[in-house]
Amino acid sequence: MDIILSVNNLNFKDIISYPKIEIERNKATFICGQSGCGKSTLLKLFNVTASSTKGEITYNGNLIDSLDSIELRKEITLVSQTVFLFDGTIEDNFNQYYMYRSLPALSAKDMKKYLSLCCADFDLETKCETMSGGERQRVFVAICLSFMPKVLMLDEPTSALDESTAKRFFTNIKYYCSDNNITLIVISHDKGLANVFADNIVKLEKRLSI
Amino acid sequence: MKDIVEIQIWQFALVYLLLIIVLAVMKKCKINQTKLLAVASVRMTLQLVIAGLILTYIFENPHPLFTVVYVACMTTFAIHRVISKNKEINTKFKIAIAVSLSVSGLCIVVFFVCVVVGESIFNPQYVIPISGMIMGNAMNGTTLGVKTFRESFSGQRSKIDALLNIGVTPQKILLPFVNQALEMALLPTLNSMIGMGIVSLPGMMTGQMLSGTLPKTAILYQIAIMIAVCTVVCLSVFGSLYLGYKTMYNEKNQIQL
């Protein structure tokens, strides 16, 4: 098994401790478990927006603490539960995010490609303020996916979607990621989705630290 | 020009009668702040009387030490006020504010008194009133700037997290907040410069003219002080936020206020 991320003896603020976890390269790993068991925190520890109290995480065999955190986040991109879009059109949003990343703007054709992958076939001129929560969520994933990270981490990406859209969304994302060698990590409450789309499932339990 | 008419104490006491009008309006509109009005009036009277006594003593017995101590107290008070209105920020940020406010304030005072006016930096008659105006404005500007920065930061946490998660550097994320807060802090000073001389004659100019200074001289002073105030607000807010925002992220590029 080719491991891209692995977790050993990990502990966060003595509140959450994690079992040994290994994430397989270019596969879709789903993380399941009840609220408060540390799913979102685990993703934040992976991209170093939070720091562990004890234990280690390795990425491609290197301790993540030894890597440059900005470069790491470009490779391991987290799409958090709280969606942020700028006021303005979808196109404006792509451009703003690309400006922040100091990248040349994406072509309209490419924007459409990523939107369509995320089941968000809206006109590029659509104002983001007027879109629903679920629509905004998909546009946000599309922008993050377009950066083509090595690892894409989605935190409850389909929480605001109906079942059939959620299935289409995951079908597209999963195939796109495996075609383009992107490792996918997904947090989902939906056991049905996990059973259909996951290559591996990590079950976290509420464990008190010792 | 005639020297100012000395106000007689009994005539002066009549001015307090005006407070009865305020009191009457408050009663009519059921504003429950009569106690505050009383406390504020008494405190203002006492504080100014004490300041007057101290200044009289210092002016009659000028000693460099007195001037230095007076200005030091003013600066400390200004720093204390800014920080007490922005308690949520971290300790290093507070130090950045203290350093910026005092350094920029004192540099402008020295430049104003020694270079523009051409007086000794220890002459209390010039240094104390000018420091008061400079420090007071620096205090208000910095309070506003830091408050704007802090509030827009807290209000836009989701934006900050989203940008961090896609690998944007903290500098790039935070600098727009710094720039926006600096602009907000400068606006009141710039706006007051625009209205100056049309609607209101500023306090210092009024005071100088009342005590017999020619309007020409009073105007020169006022122009100089307005430019100095604008500069000190700009420097103090810029310094506070520019040094301050760098205390908000660590070597792992995590951002916290």
Short mmCIF file of C-alpha atoms in Angstrom, two decimals:
data_model
loop_
_atom_site.label_atom_id
_atom_site.label_comp_id
_atom_site.label_asym_id
_atom_site.label_seq_id
_atom_site.Cartn_x
_atom_site.Cartn_y
_atom_site.Cartn_z
CA MET A 1 0.00 0.00 0.00
CA ASP A 2 1.34 3.42 -0.96
CA ILE A 3 0.87 5.74 2.01
CA ILE A 4 0.79 9.53 1.51
CA LEU A 5 -0.24 10.67 5.00
CA SER A 6 0.19 8.78 8.24
CA VAL A 7 -0.69 9.55 11.82
CA ASN A 8 1.02 8.16 14.89
CA ASN A 9 0.11 8.63 18.57
CA LEU A 10 -1.54 11.91 17.68
CA ASN A 11 -3.10 14.01 20.42
CA PHE A 12 -4.79 17.40 20.27
CA LYS A 13 -4.83 19.53 23.43
CA ASP A 14 -5.35 16.37 25.53
CA ILE A 15 -8.99 16.43 24.38
CA ILE A 16 -8.75 14.22 21.32
CA SER A 17 -6.37 11.36 20.72
CA TYR A 18 -6.22 9.55 17.41
CA PRO A 19 -5.50 5.92 16.56
CA LYS A 20 -2.88 5.08 13.97
CA ILE A 21 -4.22 6.29 10.63
CA GLU A 22 -2.81 5.75 7.16
CA ILE A 23 -4.13 7.50 4.07
CA GLU A 24 -3.53 5.73 0.79
CA ARG A 25 -2.19 7.71 -2.16
CA ASN A 26 -4.60 8.55 -5.01
CA LYS A 27 -7.47 6.84 -3.28
CA ALA A 28 -10.65 8.18 -1.71
CA THR A 29 -10.61 7.91 2.07
CA PHE A 30 -13.75 8.70 4.01
CA ILE A 31 -13.54 9.70 7.66
CA CYS A 32 -16.60 8.85 9.73
CA GLY A 33 -17.52 9.20 13.36
CA GLN A 34 -19.88 11.02 15.66
CA SER A 35 -19.74 14.78 16.30
CA GLY A 36 -16.89 15.87 18.48
CA CYS A 37 -14.63 12.90 17.75
CA GLY A 38 -12.12 15.16 16.02
CA LYS A 39 -12.77 14.70 12.30
CA SER A 40 -12.47 18.36 11.32
CA THR A 41 -9.58 18.84 13.72
CA LEU A 42 -7.71 15.99 12.02
CA LEU A 43 -7.95 17.81 8.68
CA LYS A 44 -6.70 21.01 10.31
CA LEU A 45 -3.77 19.10 11.76
CA PHE A 46 -3.00 17.72 8.28
CA ASN A 47 -2.67 21.21 6.78
CA VAL A 48 -1.07 22.68 9.94
CA THR A 49 -3.76 25.29 10.56
CA ALA A 50 -3.85 23.64 14.00
CA SER A 51 -0.96 22.07 15.89
CA SER A 52 -0.92 18.75 17.67
CA THR A 53 0.04 18.50 21.31
CA LYS A 54 1.73 15.12 20.95
CA GLY A 55 2.52 12.63 18.25
CA GLU A 56 3.44 12.93 14.62
CA ILE A 57 2.03 13.26 11.14
CA THR A 58 4.13 12.37 8.11
CA TYR A 59 3.51 13.44 4.54
CA ASN A 60 5.41 11.45 1.91
CA GLY A 61 7.55 10.18 4.76
CA ASN A 62 8.51 13.64 6.06
CA LEU A 63 7.29 15.06 9.35
CA ILE A 64 4.86 17.84 8.44
CA ASP A 65 6.36 20.11 11.10
CA SER A 66 9.60 20.12 9.11
CA LEU A 67 7.87 21.31 5.93
CA ASP A 68 7.02 24.86 4.90
CA SER A 69 3.39 25.24 5.95
CA ILE A 70 2.39 27.51 3.05
CA GLU A 71 3.77 25.11 0.43
CA LEU A 72 2.19 22.23 2.32
CA ARG A 73 -1.26 23.88 2.20
CA LYS A 74 -0.92 24.36 -1.54
CA GLU A 75 -0.43 20.59 -1.82
CA ILE A 76 -2.88 19.53 0.91
CA THR A 77 -5.84 21.82 0.38
CA LEU A 78 -8.69 21.87 2.86
CA VAL A 79 -12.20 22.86 1.85
CA SER A 80 -13.68 23.62 5.25
CA GLN A 81 -17.31 23.49 6.25
CA THR A 82 -17.62 27.27 6.36
CA VAL A 83 -17.74 28.41 2.77
CA PHE A 84 -16.29 31.79 1.93
CA LEU A 85 -17.04 33.53 -1.35
CA PHE A 86 -16.34 37.15 -2.16
CA ASP A 87 -19.22 39.43 -3.12
CA GLY A 88 -19.50 39.44 -6.89
CA THR A 89 -19.87 36.95 -9.72
CA ILE A 90 -18.50 33.42 -9.88
CA GLU A 91 -15.87 34.63 -12.29
CA ASP A 92 -14.84 37.39 -9.85
CA ASN A 93 -14.43 34.74 -7.20
CA PHE A 94 -12.14 32.59 -9.30
CA ASN A 95 -10.10 35.69 -10.13
CA GLN A 96 -9.89 36.87 -6.50
CA TYR A 97 -8.75 33.48 -5.26
CA TYR A 98 -6.21 33.19 -8.07
CA MET A 99 -4.93 36.67 -7.27
CA TYR A 100 -4.44 35.68 -3.63
CA ARG A 101 -2.53 32.62 -4.77
CA SER A 102 -0.46 34.83 -7.17
CA LEU A 103 -1.53 32.70 -10.13
CA PRO A 104 -2.61 33.92 -13.57
CA ALA A 105 -6.40 33.99 -13.98
CA LEU A 106 -8.10 30.84 -15.17
CA SER A 107 -9.76 30.80 -18.60
CA ALA A 108 -13.54 30.86 -18.72
CA LYS A 109 -13.49 27.41 -20.30
CA ASP A 110 -11.52 25.96 -17.40
CA MET A 111 -13.75 27.67 -14.84
CA LYS A 112 -16.75 26.06 -16.51
CA LYS A 113 -15.00 22.69 -16.52
CA TYR A 114 -14.42 22.73 -12.76
CA LEU A 115 -17.89 24.10 -12.02
CA SER A 116 -19.43 21.37 -14.08
CA LEU A 117 -17.34 18.72 -12.28
CA CYS A 118 -18.81 19.96 -9.01
CA CYS A 119 -22.39 19.94 -10.35
CA ALA A 120 -22.41 23.72 -10.35
CA ASP A 121 -23.21 24.50 -13.99
CA PHE A 122 -24.06 28.13 -13.41
CA ASP A 123 -23.39 31.07 -15.62
CA LEU A 124 -20.05 32.69 -14.76
CA GLU A 125 -21.90 36.00 -14.34
CA THR A 126 -24.11 34.63 -11.54
CA LYS A 127 -23.85 36.73 -8.40
CA CYS A 128 -22.64 34.62 -5.50
CA GLU A 129 -24.66 36.61 -2.95
CA THR A 130 -27.90 35.39 -4.52
CA MET A 131 -26.99 31.69 -4.55
CA SER A 132 -28.23 29.15 -2.02
CA GLY A 133 -26.00 27.53 0.60
CA GLY A 134 -25.62 24.32 -1.38
CA GLU A 135 -24.80 26.18 -4.59
CA ARG A 136 -22.17 28.28 -2.86
CA GLN A 137 -20.66 25.15 -1.35
CA ARG A 138 -20.21 23.57 -4.80
CA VAL A 139 -18.74 26.73 -6.34
CA PHE A 140 -16.29 26.88 -3.44
CA VAL A 141 -15.22 23.25 -3.97
CA ALA A 142 -14.83 23.96 -7.70
CA ILE A 143 -12.44 26.82 -7.00
CA CYS A 144 -10.37 24.76 -4.56
CA LEU A 145 -10.28 21.78 -6.93
CA SER A 146 -9.10 23.99 -9.78
CA PHE A 147 -5.85 24.60 -7.90
CA MET A 148 -5.13 20.91 -8.51
CA PRO A 149 -3.73 20.04 -5.10
CA LYS A 150 -2.04 16.71 -4.41
CA VAL A 151 -4.48 16.01 -1.58
CA LEU A 152 -8.00 17.42 -1.55
CA MET A 153 -9.71 17.40 1.83
CA LEU A 154 -13.47 18.00 1.85
CA ASP A 155 -15.23 18.62 5.15
CA GLU A 156 -18.91 17.69 4.78
CA PRO A 157 -19.05 18.80 1.14
CA THR A 158 -22.58 17.57 0.56
CA SER A 159 -24.21 18.64 3.83
CA ALA A 160 -26.53 21.03 1.96
CA LEU A 161 -27.22 18.80 -1.06
CA ASP A 162 -30.04 16.41 -1.84
CA GLU A 163 -29.18 12.73 -2.24
CA SER A 164 -29.12 12.55 -6.02
CA THR A 165 -26.99 15.70 -6.43
CA ALA A 166 -24.64 14.45 -3.72
CA LYS A 167 -24.20 11.18 -5.61
CA ARG A 168 -23.51 12.94 -8.90
CA PHE A 169 -21.08 15.24 -7.13
CA PHE A 170 -19.11 12.38 -5.60
CA THR A 171 -19.12 10.33 -8.79
CA ASN A 172 -17.56 13.25 -10.70
CA ILE A 173 -15.07 14.23 -8.01
CA LYS A 174 -13.94 10.69 -7.34
CA TYR A 175 -13.21 9.90 -10.97
CA TYR A 176 -11.58 13.23 -11.62
CA CYS A 177 -9.31 12.78 -8.61
CA SER A 178 -8.25 9.25 -9.43
CA ASP A 179 -7.61 10.23 -13.08
CA ASN A 180 -5.45 13.14 -11.99
CA ASN A 181 -3.62 11.45 -9.12
CA ILE A 182 -5.30 13.48 -6.42
CA THR A 183 -5.73 11.86 -3.02
CA LEU A 184 -9.22 12.53 -1.72
CA ILE A 185 -10.08 12.75 1.97
CA VAL A 186 -13.73 13.29 2.81
CA ILE A 187 -15.56 13.80 6.06
CA SER A 188 -19.14 12.66 5.75
CA HIS A 189 -21.93 11.81 8.09
CA ASP A 190 -23.67 9.92 5.35
CA LYS A 191 -22.79 6.21 5.75
CA GLY A 192 -24.50 5.37 2.46
CA LEU A 193 -22.25 7.72 0.49
CA ALA A 194 -19.17 6.45 2.27
CA ASN A 195 -20.02 2.83 1.46
CA VAL A 196 -20.51 3.63 -2.21
CA PHE A 197 -17.60 5.97 -2.86
CA ALA A 198 -14.88 5.21 -0.33
CA ASP A 199 -11.83 3.10 -1.16
CA ASN A 200 -10.97 3.19 2.53
CA ILE A 201 -13.00 4.22 5.56
CA VAL A 202 -11.44 5.54 8.76
CA LYS A 203 -13.78 5.29 11.73
CA LEU A 204 -12.98 7.67 14.56
CA GLU A 205 -14.41 7.12 18.00
CA LYS A 206 -14.70 9.49 20.90
CA ARG A 207 -11.74 8.38 22.96
CA LEU A 208 -10.61 10.10 26.08
CA SER A 209 -6.93 10.75 26.22
CA ILE A 210 -4.92 8.78 28.66
CA MET B 1 -5.26 94.22 20.08
CA LYS B 2 -6.73 94.16 23.54
CA ASP B 3 -5.74 91.57 26.07
CA ILE B 4 -8.33 89.04 27.11
CA VAL B 5 -10.93 90.12 29.70
CA GLU B 6 -10.28 88.26 32.93
CA ILE B 7 -13.41 86.31 33.82
CA GLN B 8 -14.71 87.17 37.27
CA ILE B 9 -15.34 84.12 39.40
CA TRP B 10 -18.99 84.98 40.14
CA GLN B 11 -19.67 85.66 36.47
CA PHE B 12 -17.94 82.45 35.58
CA ALA B 13 -20.17 80.51 37.97
CA LEU B 14 -23.18 81.59 35.89
CA VAL B 15 -22.05 79.31 33.07
CA TYR B 16 -23.04 76.33 35.18
CA LEU B 17 -26.62 77.58 34.89
CA LEU B 18 -26.57 76.36 31.28
CA LEU B 19 -26.44 72.82 32.64
CA ILE B 20 -29.98 73.34 33.93
CA ILE B 21 -31.10 73.47 30.30
CA VAL B 22 -29.42 70.14 29.61
CA LEU B 23 -31.01 68.74 32.75
CA ALA B 24 -34.46 69.95 31.68
CA VAL B 25 -34.13 68.37 28.22
CA MET B 26 -32.95 65.12 29.80
CA LYS B 27 -35.96 65.05 32.15
CA LYS B 28 -38.34 65.79 29.29
CA CYS B 29 -36.89 63.01 27.10
CA LYS B 30 -36.59 60.59 30.04
CA ILE B 31 -32.85 60.17 29.57
CA ASN B 32 -31.62 58.53 32.74
CA GLN B 33 -28.17 60.06 32.68
CA THR B 34 -28.54 62.90 35.17
CA LYS B 35 -26.03 61.20 37.44
CA LEU B 36 -23.52 60.96 34.61
CA LEU B 37 -24.07 64.63 33.79
CA ALA B 38 -23.31 65.56 37.39
CA VAL B 39 -20.27 63.27 37.62
CA ALA B 40 -18.96 64.48 34.25
CA SER B 41 -19.35 68.15 35.17
CA VAL B 42 -17.67 67.72 38.54
CA ARG B 43 -14.85 65.59 37.14
CA MET B 44 -14.18 67.99 34.30
CA THR B 45 -14.10 70.94 36.72
CA LEU B 46 -11.81 69.19 39.18
CA GLN B 47 -9.44 67.77 36.55
CA LEU B 48 -9.08 71.12 34.83
CA VAL B 49 -8.58 73.00 38.11
CA ILE B 50 -5.84 70.56 39.10
CA ALA B 51 -4.26 70.76 35.63
CA GLY B 52 -4.45 74.55 35.87
CA LEU B 53 -2.73 74.57 39.25
CA ILE B 54 0.00 72.22 38.09
CA LEU B 55 0.55 74.18 34.88
CA THR B 56 0.69 77.49 36.79
CA TYR B 57 3.33 76.01 39.04
CA ILE B 58 5.32 74.55 36.16
CA PHE B 59 5.17 77.78 34.14
CA GLU B 60 6.38 79.79 37.13
CA ASN B 61 9.12 77.32 38.01
CA PRO B 62 10.17 75.92 34.66
CA HIS B 63 12.37 72.89 35.04
CA PRO B 64 13.11 70.36 32.27
CA LEU B 65 12.15 67.54 34.61
CA PHE B 66 8.60 68.87 35.06
CA THR B 67 8.06 69.08 31.31
CA VAL B 68 9.41 65.59 30.78
CA VAL B 69 7.27 64.10 33.56
CA TYR B 70 4.13 65.88 32.31
CA VAL B 71 4.61 64.65 28.75
CA ALA B 72 5.45 61.15 30.00
CA CYS B 73 2.19 61.04 31.98
CA MET B 74 0.23 62.19 28.94
CA THR B 75 1.82 59.53 26.74
CA THR B 76 1.22 56.78 29.29
CA PHE B 77 -2.40 57.79 29.64
CA ALA B 78 -2.88 57.84 25.86
CA ILE B 79 -1.38 54.34 25.51
CA HIS B 80 -3.51 53.08 28.38
CA ARG B 81 -6.68 54.41 26.76
CA VAL B 82 -5.96 52.81 23.37
CA ILE B 83 -5.18 49.45 24.94
CA SER B 84 -8.13 49.47 27.33
CA LYS B 85 -10.44 49.92 24.34
CA ASN B 86 -8.77 47.01 22.54
CA LYS B 87 -8.28 44.40 25.26
CA GLU B 88 -8.63 41.36 23.00
CA ILE B 89 -5.31 41.73 21.20
CA ASN B 90 -2.15 39.86 22.23
CA THR B 91 0.58 41.32 24.44
CA LYS B 92 3.13 41.83 21.66
CA PHE B 93 0.52 43.73 19.67
CA LYS B 94 -0.05 45.97 22.71
CA ILE B 95 3.69 46.64 22.92
CA ALA B 96 3.68 47.52 19.23
CA ILE B 97 0.93 50.07 19.91
CA ALA B 98 2.77 51.57 22.89
CA VAL B 99 6.00 51.91 20.92
CA SER B 100 4.34 53.35 17.81
CA LEU B 101 2.18 55.83 19.67
CA SER B 102 4.96 57.16 21.88
CA VAL B 103 7.71 57.23 19.25
CA SER B 104 5.62 58.88 16.55
CA GLY B 105 3.99 61.29 19.02
CA LEU B 106 7.25 62.39 20.59
CA CYS B 107 9.06 62.75 17.26
CA ILE B 108 6.32 65.01 15.92
CA VAL B 109 6.31 67.08 19.13
CA VAL B 110 10.09 67.54 18.95
CA PHE B 111 9.91 68.48 15.28
CA PHE B 112 7.07 70.92 15.91
CA VAL B 113 8.55 72.67 18.94
CA CYS B 114 12.22 72.69 17.97
CA VAL B 115 12.07 73.05 14.21
CA VAL B 116 8.77 74.72 13.31
CA VAL B 117 8.34 76.99 16.34
CA GLY B 118 12.03 77.16 17.20
CA GLU B 119 11.67 76.87 20.98
CA SER B 120 13.51 74.72 23.50
CA ILE B 121 12.10 71.21 23.87
CA PHE B 122 11.90 71.83 27.62
CA ASN B 123 9.84 75.04 27.39
CA PRO B 124 6.63 73.92 29.13
CA GLN B 125 4.52 76.73 27.65
CA TYR B 126 4.94 75.23 24.18
CA VAL B 127 5.68 71.59 24.80
CA ILE B 128 2.77 70.79 27.12
CA PRO B 129 -0.16 72.19 25.07
CA ILE B 130 1.27 70.94 21.80
CA SER B 131 1.95 67.47 23.23
CA GLY B 132 -1.61 67.46 24.50
CA MET B 133 -3.03 68.06 21.06
CA ILE B 134 -0.67 65.67 19.31
CA MET B 135 -1.05 62.85 21.84
CA GLY B 136 -4.81 63.30 22.11
CA ASN B 137 -5.29 63.00 18.38
CA ALA B 138 -2.83 60.14 18.09
CA MET B 139 -4.79 58.37 20.83
CA ASN B 140 -8.16 58.81 19.11
CA GLY B 141 -6.81 57.85 15.71
CA THR B 142 -5.01 54.77 17.00
CA THR B 143 -8.01 53.64 19.03
CA LEU B 144 -10.19 53.88 15.94
CA GLY B 145 -7.63 52.21 13.68
CA VAL B 146 -6.96 49.25 15.97
CA LYS B 147 -10.66 48.84 16.72
CA THR B 148 -11.55 48.80 13.01
CA PHE B 149 -8.78 46.28 12.34
CA ARG B 150 -9.82 44.03 15.21
CA GLU B 151 -13.51 44.10 14.32
CA SER B 152 -13.06 43.46 10.62
CA PHE B 153 -10.64 40.66 11.48
CA SER B 154 -13.12 38.96 13.82
CA GLY B 155 -15.99 39.52 11.40
CA GLN B 156 -14.13 37.92 8.51
CA ARG B 157 -12.75 34.82 10.18
CA SER B 158 -14.25 32.58 7.49
CA LYS B 159 -12.45 34.52 4.76
CA ILE B 160 -9.17 34.24 6.63
CA ASP B 161 -9.58 30.50 7.15
CA ALA B 162 -10.55 29.90 3.53
CA LEU B 163 -7.47 31.75 2.29
CA LEU B 164 -5.16 30.01 4.78
CA ASN B 165 -6.51 26.64 3.69
CA ILE B 166 -5.55 27.20 0.06
CA GLY B 167 -2.02 28.21 1.01
CA VAL B 168 -2.05 32.01 1.04
CA THR B 169 0.57 33.65 3.30
CA PRO B 170 -0.66 35.43 6.46
CA GLN B 171 0.97 38.65 5.25
CA LYS B 172 -1.07 38.64 2.08
CA ILE B 173 -4.25 37.86 4.01
CA LEU B 174 -3.80 40.47 6.74
CA LEU B 175 -2.36 43.44 4.85
CA PRO B 176 -5.69 44.44 3.25
CA PHE B 177 -7.13 44.63 6.78
CA VAL B 178 -4.24 46.88 7.83
CA ASN B 179 -4.72 49.19 4.85
CA GLN B 180 -8.46 49.44 5.34
CA ALA B 181 -8.14 50.25 9.05
CA LEU B 182 -5.49 52.90 8.35
CA GLU B 183 -7.83 54.56 5.87
CA MET B 184 -10.68 54.50 8.39
CA ALA B 185 -8.49 56.07 11.06
CA LEU B 186 -7.31 58.87 8.78
CA LEU B 187 -10.75 59.88 7.52
CA PRO B 188 -11.93 61.92 10.55
CA THR B 189 -8.75 64.02 10.51
CA LEU B 190 -8.95 64.58 6.76
CA ASN B 191 -12.64 65.47 6.98
CA SER B 192 -12.03 67.97 9.75
CA MET B 193 -9.32 69.58 7.60
CA ILE B 194 -11.87 70.03 4.82
CA GLY B 195 -14.40 71.81 7.05
CA MET B 196 -11.83 73.85 8.91
CA GLY B 197 -12.31 77.63 8.98
CA ILE B 198 -15.72 77.52 7.33
CA VAL B 199 -18.06 76.19 9.98
CA SER B 200 -15.84 76.10 12.99
CA LEU B 201 -12.77 77.87 14.17
CA PRO B 202 -10.66 75.21 15.82
CA GLY B 203 -10.08 75.30 19.57
CA MET B 204 -6.45 76.26 19.58
CA MET B 205 -6.96 79.14 17.15
CA THR B 206 -9.98 80.40 19.10
CA GLY B 207 -8.00 80.24 22.32
CA GLN B 208 -5.05 82.12 20.88
CA MET B 209 -7.25 84.85 19.42
CA LEU B 210 -9.20 85.23 22.66
CA SER B 211 -5.93 85.80 24.48
CA GLY B 212 -4.90 88.48 22.03
CA THR B 213 -2.88 86.74 19.34
CA LEU B 214 -3.23 88.19 15.85
CA PRO B 215 -5.39 85.96 13.61
CA LYS B 216 -2.47 85.71 11.17
CA THR B 217 -0.25 84.07 13.79
CA ALA B 218 -3.10 81.94 15.11
CA ILE B 219 -3.76 80.66 11.60
CA LEU B 220 -0.15 79.68 11.05
CA TYR B 221 -0.16 77.72 14.29
CA GLN B 222 -3.43 76.05 13.40
CA ILE B 223 -2.26 75.01 9.95
CA ALA B 224 0.95 73.65 11.38
CA ILE B 225 -0.84 71.71 14.11
CA MET B 226 -3.39 70.22 11.68
CA ILE B 227 -0.64 68.90 9.46
CA ALA B 228 1.21 67.59 12.50
CA VAL B 229 -1.95 65.88 13.75
CA CYS B 230 -2.60 64.28 10.38
CA THR B 231 0.97 62.99 10.29
CA VAL B 232 0.96 61.66 13.82
CA VAL B 233 -2.33 59.78 13.31
CA CYS B 234 -0.96 58.29 10.11
CA LEU B 235 2.37 57.27 11.68
CA SER B 236 0.93 55.96 14.91
CA VAL B 237 -1.79 53.86 13.27
CA PHE B 238 0.54 52.62 10.54
CA GLY B 239 3.20 51.67 13.10
CA SER B 240 0.73 50.00 15.46
CA LEU B 241 -0.96 47.92 12.79
CA TYR B 242 2.10 47.20 10.69
CA LEU B 243 4.14 46.01 13.65
CA GLY B 244 1.03 44.58 15.27
CA TYR B 245 -0.23 42.33 12.48
CA LYS B 246 3.14 40.57 12.42
CA THR B 247 2.52 39.40 15.98
CA MET B 248 -0.64 37.61 14.84
CA TYR B 249 0.91 34.63 13.09
CA ASN B 250 3.50 32.09 14.15
CA GLU B 251 6.24 30.19 12.34
CA LYS B 252 3.63 27.63 11.28
CA ASN B 253 1.58 30.38 9.64
CA GLN B 254 -1.40 30.02 11.95
CA ILE B 255 -3.28 33.26 12.55
CA GLN B 256 -4.66 34.41 15.89
CA LEU B 257 -5.62 37.86 17.15
#
